[in-house]
XYZ file of C-alpha atoms in Angstrom:
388
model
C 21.614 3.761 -48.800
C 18.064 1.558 -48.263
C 21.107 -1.534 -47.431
C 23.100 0.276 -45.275
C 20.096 1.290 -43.327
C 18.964 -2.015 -42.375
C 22.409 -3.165 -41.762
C 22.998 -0.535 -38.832
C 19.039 -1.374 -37.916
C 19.996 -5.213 -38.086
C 23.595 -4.472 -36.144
C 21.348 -2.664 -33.317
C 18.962 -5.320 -32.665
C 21.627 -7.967 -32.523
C 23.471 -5.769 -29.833
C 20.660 -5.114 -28.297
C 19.726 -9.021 -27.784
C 23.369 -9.781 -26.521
C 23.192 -7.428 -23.931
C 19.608 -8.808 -22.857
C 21.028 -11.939 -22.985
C 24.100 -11.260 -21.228
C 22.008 -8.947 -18.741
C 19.527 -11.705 -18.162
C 22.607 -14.744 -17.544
C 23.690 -12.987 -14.355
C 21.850 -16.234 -12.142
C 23.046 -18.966 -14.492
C 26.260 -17.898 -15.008
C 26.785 -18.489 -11.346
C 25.204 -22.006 -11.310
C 21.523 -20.374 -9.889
C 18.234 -22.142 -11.194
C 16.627 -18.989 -12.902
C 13.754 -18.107 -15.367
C 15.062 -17.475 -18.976
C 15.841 -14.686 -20.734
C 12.566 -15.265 -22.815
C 10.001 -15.957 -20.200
C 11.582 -12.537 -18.336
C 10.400 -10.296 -21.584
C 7.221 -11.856 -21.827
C 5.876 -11.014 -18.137
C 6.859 -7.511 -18.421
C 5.547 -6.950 -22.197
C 2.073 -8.815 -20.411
C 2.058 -6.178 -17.365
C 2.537 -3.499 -20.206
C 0.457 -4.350 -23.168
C -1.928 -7.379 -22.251
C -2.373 -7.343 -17.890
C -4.713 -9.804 -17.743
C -2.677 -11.028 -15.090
C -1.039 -9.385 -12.064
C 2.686 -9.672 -11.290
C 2.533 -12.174 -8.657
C 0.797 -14.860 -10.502
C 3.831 -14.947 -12.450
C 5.723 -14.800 -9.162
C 3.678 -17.804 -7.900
C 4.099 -19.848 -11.020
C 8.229 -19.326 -10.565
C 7.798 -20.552 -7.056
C 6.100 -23.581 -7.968
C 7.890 -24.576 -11.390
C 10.940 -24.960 -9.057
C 9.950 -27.671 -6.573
C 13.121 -28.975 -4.655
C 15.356 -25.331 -4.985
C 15.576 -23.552 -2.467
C 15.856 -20.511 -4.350
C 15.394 -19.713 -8.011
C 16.623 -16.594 -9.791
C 14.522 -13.482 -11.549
C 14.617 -10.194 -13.099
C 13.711 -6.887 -12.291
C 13.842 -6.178 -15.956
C 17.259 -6.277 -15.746
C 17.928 -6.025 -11.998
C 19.255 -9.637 -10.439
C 16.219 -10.296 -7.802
C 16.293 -13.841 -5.410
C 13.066 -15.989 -4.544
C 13.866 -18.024 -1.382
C 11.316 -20.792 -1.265
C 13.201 -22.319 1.615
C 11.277 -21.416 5.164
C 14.396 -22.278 6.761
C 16.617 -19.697 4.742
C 13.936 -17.071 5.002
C 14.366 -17.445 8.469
C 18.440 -17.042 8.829
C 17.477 -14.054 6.382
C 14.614 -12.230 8.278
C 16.178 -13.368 12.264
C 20.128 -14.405 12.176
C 21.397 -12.271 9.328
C 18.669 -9.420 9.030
C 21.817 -6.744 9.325
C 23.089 -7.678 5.827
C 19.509 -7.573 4.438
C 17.904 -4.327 6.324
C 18.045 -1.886 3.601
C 15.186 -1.360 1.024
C 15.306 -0.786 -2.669
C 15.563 2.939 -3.593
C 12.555 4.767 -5.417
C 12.444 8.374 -6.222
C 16.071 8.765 -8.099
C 14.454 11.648 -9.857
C 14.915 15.357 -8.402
C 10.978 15.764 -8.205
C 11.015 12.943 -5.845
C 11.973 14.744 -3.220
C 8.740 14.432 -0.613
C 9.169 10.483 -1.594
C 12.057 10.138 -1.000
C 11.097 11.159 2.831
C 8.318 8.291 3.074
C 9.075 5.873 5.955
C 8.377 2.615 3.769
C 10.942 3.692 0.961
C 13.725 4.646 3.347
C 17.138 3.262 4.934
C 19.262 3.359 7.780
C 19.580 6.425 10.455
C 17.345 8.216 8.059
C 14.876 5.285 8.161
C 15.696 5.771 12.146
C 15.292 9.296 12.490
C 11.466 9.124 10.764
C 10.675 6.156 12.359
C 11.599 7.765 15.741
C 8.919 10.670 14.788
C 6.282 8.337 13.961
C 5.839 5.689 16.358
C 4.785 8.457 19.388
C 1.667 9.105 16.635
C 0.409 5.917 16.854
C 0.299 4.568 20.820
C -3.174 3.725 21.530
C -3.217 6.644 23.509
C -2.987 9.349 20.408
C -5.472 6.384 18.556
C -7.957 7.111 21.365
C -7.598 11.058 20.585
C -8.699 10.271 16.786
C -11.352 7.808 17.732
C -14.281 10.520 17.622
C -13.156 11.469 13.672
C -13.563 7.606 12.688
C -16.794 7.656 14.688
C -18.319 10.587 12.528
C -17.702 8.874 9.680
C -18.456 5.727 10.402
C -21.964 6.813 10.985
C -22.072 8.762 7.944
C -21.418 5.696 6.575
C -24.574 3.572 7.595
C -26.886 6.591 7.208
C -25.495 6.484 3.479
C -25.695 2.409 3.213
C -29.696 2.495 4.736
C -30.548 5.136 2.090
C -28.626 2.997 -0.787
C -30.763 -0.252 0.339
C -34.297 1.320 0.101
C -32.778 2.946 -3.688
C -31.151 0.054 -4.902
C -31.669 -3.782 -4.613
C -27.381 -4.673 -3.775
C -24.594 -2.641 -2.983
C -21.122 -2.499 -4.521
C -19.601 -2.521 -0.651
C -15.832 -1.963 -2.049
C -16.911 1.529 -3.536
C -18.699 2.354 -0.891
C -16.235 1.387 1.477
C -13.669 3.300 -0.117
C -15.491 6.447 0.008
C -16.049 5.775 3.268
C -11.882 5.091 3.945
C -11.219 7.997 1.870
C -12.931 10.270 4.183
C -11.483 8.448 7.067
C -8.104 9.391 5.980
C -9.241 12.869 4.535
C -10.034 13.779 8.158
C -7.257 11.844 10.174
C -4.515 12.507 7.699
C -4.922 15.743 6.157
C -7.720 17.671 7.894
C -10.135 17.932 5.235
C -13.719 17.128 5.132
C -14.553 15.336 2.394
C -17.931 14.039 2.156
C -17.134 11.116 -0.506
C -19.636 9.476 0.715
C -22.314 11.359 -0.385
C -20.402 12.976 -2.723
C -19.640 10.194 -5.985
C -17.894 13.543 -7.958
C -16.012 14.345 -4.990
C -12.079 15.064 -6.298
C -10.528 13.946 -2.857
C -11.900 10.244 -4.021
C -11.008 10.492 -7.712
C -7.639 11.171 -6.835
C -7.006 8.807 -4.644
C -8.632 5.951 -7.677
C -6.166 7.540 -10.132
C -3.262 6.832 -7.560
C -3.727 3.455 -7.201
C -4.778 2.805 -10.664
C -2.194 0.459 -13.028
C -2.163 1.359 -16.392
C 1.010 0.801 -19.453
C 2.230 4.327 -18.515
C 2.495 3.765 -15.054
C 4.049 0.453 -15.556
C 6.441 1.892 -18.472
C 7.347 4.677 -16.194
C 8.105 2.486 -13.477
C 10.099 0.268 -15.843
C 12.238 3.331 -16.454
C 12.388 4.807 -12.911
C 14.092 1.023 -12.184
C 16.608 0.692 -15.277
C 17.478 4.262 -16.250
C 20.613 6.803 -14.640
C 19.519 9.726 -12.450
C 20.445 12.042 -15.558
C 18.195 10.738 -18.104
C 15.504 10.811 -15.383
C 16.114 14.204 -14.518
C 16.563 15.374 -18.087
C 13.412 13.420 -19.181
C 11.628 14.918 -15.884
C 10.543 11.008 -15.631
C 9.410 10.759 -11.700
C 7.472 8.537 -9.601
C 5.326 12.324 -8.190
C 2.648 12.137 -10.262
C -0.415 14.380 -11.041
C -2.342 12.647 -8.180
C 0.681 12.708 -6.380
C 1.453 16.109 -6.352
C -2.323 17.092 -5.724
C -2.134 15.438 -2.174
C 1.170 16.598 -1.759
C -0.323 20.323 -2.013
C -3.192 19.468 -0.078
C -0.941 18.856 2.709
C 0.963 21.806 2.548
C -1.444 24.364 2.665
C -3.702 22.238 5.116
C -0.355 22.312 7.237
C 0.062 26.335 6.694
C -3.637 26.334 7.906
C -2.841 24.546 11.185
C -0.038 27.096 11.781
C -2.097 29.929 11.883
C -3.900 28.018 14.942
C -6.392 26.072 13.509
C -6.618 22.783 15.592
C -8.142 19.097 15.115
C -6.697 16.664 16.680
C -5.583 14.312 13.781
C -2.595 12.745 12.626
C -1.438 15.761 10.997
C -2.050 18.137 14.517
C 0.568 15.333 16.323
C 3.075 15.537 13.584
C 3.456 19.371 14.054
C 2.934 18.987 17.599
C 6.512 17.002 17.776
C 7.381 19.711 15.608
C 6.818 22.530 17.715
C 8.536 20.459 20.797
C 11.513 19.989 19.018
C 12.130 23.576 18.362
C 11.561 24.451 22.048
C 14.580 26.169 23.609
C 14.190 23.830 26.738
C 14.626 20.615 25.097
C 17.633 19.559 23.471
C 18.691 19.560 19.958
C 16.824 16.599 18.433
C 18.850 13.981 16.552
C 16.428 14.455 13.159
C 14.530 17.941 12.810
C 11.197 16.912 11.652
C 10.894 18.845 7.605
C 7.485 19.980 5.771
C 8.403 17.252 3.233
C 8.750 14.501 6.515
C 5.261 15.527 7.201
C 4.183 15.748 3.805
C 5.378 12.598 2.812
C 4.220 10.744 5.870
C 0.576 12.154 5.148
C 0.404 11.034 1.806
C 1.827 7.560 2.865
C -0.870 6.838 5.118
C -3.475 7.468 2.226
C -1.376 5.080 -0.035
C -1.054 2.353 2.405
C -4.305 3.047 3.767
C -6.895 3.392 1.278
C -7.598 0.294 -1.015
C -6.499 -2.275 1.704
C -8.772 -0.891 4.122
C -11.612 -0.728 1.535
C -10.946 -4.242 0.393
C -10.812 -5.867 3.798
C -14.091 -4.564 4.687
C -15.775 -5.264 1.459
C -14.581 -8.913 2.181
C -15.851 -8.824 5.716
C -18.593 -7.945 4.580
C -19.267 -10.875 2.251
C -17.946 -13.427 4.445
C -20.338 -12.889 7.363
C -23.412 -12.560 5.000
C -22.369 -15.912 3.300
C -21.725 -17.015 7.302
C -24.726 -15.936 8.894
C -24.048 -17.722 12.241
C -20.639 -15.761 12.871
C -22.560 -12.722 11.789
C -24.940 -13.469 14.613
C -21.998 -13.950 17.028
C -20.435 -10.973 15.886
C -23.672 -8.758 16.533
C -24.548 -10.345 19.868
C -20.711 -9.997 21.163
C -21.126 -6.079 19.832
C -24.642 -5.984 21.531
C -23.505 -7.324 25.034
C -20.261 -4.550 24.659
C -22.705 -1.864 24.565
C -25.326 -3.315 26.879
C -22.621 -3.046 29.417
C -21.099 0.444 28.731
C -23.115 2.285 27.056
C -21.864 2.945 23.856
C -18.836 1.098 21.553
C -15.374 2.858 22.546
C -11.809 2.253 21.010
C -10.703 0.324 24.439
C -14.544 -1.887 23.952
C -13.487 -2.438 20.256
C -9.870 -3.063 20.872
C -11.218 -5.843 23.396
C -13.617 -7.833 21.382
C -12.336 -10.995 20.859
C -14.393 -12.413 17.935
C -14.400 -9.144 16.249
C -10.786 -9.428 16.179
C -10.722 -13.081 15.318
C -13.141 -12.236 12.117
C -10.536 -9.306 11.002
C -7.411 -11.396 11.570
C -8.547 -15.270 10.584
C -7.970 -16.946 13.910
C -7.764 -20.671 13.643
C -8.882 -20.926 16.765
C -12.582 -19.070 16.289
C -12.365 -19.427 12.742
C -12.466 -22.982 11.071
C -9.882 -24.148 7.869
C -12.256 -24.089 5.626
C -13.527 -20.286 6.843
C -10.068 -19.092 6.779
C -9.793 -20.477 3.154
C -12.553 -18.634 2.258
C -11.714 -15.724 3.868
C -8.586 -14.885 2.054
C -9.708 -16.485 -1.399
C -12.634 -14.095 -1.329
C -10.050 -11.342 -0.272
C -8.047 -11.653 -2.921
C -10.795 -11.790 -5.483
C -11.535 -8.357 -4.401
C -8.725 -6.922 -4.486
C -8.172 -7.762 -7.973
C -11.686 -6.891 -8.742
C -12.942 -10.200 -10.424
């Protein structure tokens, strides 16, 4: 019995490693430089078990281990993926044949995905039209200008809440400050709520939003699965990308939006989503070619806190660094701010919109901005971001 046991065990693994192996030859069996079979396992057991480092280091090592191909083959566990290292093909790819390569990869397979499944960054074709068409009206500098007063309140929250943290403490951990400070950015301009992170280090808005964009082996394992398994075993398993955190926003939303329909009114990104809304079903205008959906809304709201809150946080906490280890362009930076609102009064989204140099220290311009201050700039950005 104890014999026949490890035979079927042995059998298992064997089969198992053949179809790895025959999963994982789908690039060299077509005469495509690729990484092995081997080196595939190890990143992913590394992202699940060891993550010491992130997913595109490996990336950038299979980029530069293949010097002289223009494109090298990878794996997706067992998904075929392409690295183009040629600018030239990237080019014919992105410009001359972008209508064979326009359609995303699919997330949200699972039945609980539903409001995902509605996010503009994870959708294709007319559908990817239809929410893009609702969208872009909600950000013309115009409707920007309407929210500019909601960033302003918070923004001097913000150095009301710094001042007091300098005369307590003798530094400040900028990135999670500035992330309480994004958080109730987006709390307000997103979703209506007030959320007072700043002040507030218990606040559940914030802790949310840190489990959301937190990588741990489950997320990574479920993710794993989400990419390799059928939409039955996902839906049997109830395995789903709408996590805890997920679904918290997601019901923030909702009743924030069932709020706003009983008149309540601020102005936000969430007031000119239902605005469209409410023009659309208008007997005098035509039948619109996508109805907007509580779950476009929904999904569109929780999108912009995704996208939104740890870049924002970790380009400021950069910004910050750079001009104090700079402080000649911090200097500039002030004096160009100074001379704005020596001349009108106050700073104003057109003012900001206009400042050159404040621009220039945001984007890198090569033309403000020296090599060696643009290398720093996005060195020290990326050591944020990964929190070294």
């Amino acid at each position: 019995m104890e014999a026949s046991t490890w035979t079927v065990g042995l059998a298992v693994v064997l089969l198992f490693i053949v179809y790895c192996w025959r999963k994982c030859s789908y690039w060299s069996s077509r005469g495509v430089p690729s990484i092995s079979v081997f080196r595939n396992f190890y990143i992913y057991l590394h992202m699940i078990f060891k993550r010491t480092k992130p997913f595109w280091y490996f990336l950038n090592e299979t980029y530069h281990e293949n010097e002289g191909n223009n494109f090298v083959g990878g794996y997706e566990i067992f998904k075929p993926s392409l690295i183009v290292r040629d600018p030239g093909l990237v080019k014919r790819i992105m410009i001359q044949d972008f209508d064979h390569f326009s359609e995303r990869r699919t997330f949200g397979k699972s039945k609980k995905d539903e409001c995902l499944r509605e996010m503009l960054f994870l959708i294709n074709g007319s559908h990817w039209k239809g929410v893009r068409s609702i969208m872009s009206p909600t950000f013309t500098s115009g409707r920007m200008r309407q929210m500019y007063h909601l960033v302003e309140e918070k923004a001097d929250a913000l150095i009301e809440r710094l001042q007091r943290h300098c005369q307590e403490k003798s530094f400040v951990k900028t990135k999670t400050i500035y992330a309480r400070y994004v958080m109730d950015v987006i709390g307000t301009c997103a979703f209506g709520i007030e959320c007072n992170s700043i002040n507030n280090e218990e606040e559940e808005f914030c802790k949310k939003a840190n489990e959301l964009n937190a990588i741990s082996a489950r997320g990574i394992l479920r993710g794993i699965a989400l990419l390799t398994l059928p939409n039955s075993v996902l839906n049997a398993t109830g395995i789903s990308f709408t996590t805890p955190p997920f679904l918290f926003f997601q019901r923030v939303v909702e009743e924030t939006i069932k709020n706003r329909e009983m008149g309540v009114k601020r102005g936000d990104f969430l007031d000119l989503l239902l605005e469209q809304r409410e023009e659309q079903s208008n007997s005098n205008t035509k039948t619109p070619k996508y109805p907007i959906k509580d779950s476009t809304i929904v999904a569109q709201s929780v999108l912009f806190l995704i996208v939104g809150h740890e870049t924002t946080a970790g380009t400021m906490a950069f910004v910050s660094y750079y001009l104090a280890r700079n402080p000649h362009l911090q200097h500039r930076l002030r004096q160009e701010l100074r001379d704005i609102v020596e001349e009108h009064g106050t700073l104003t989204y057109q003012t900001i919109m206009e400042a050159p140099f404040l621009d220039a220290i945001f984007s890198g311009d090569e033309q403000l901005l020296n090599s060696l201050d643009i290398f720093l700039f996005f060195l020290f950005y990326l050591l944020i971001l990964l929190e070294v």
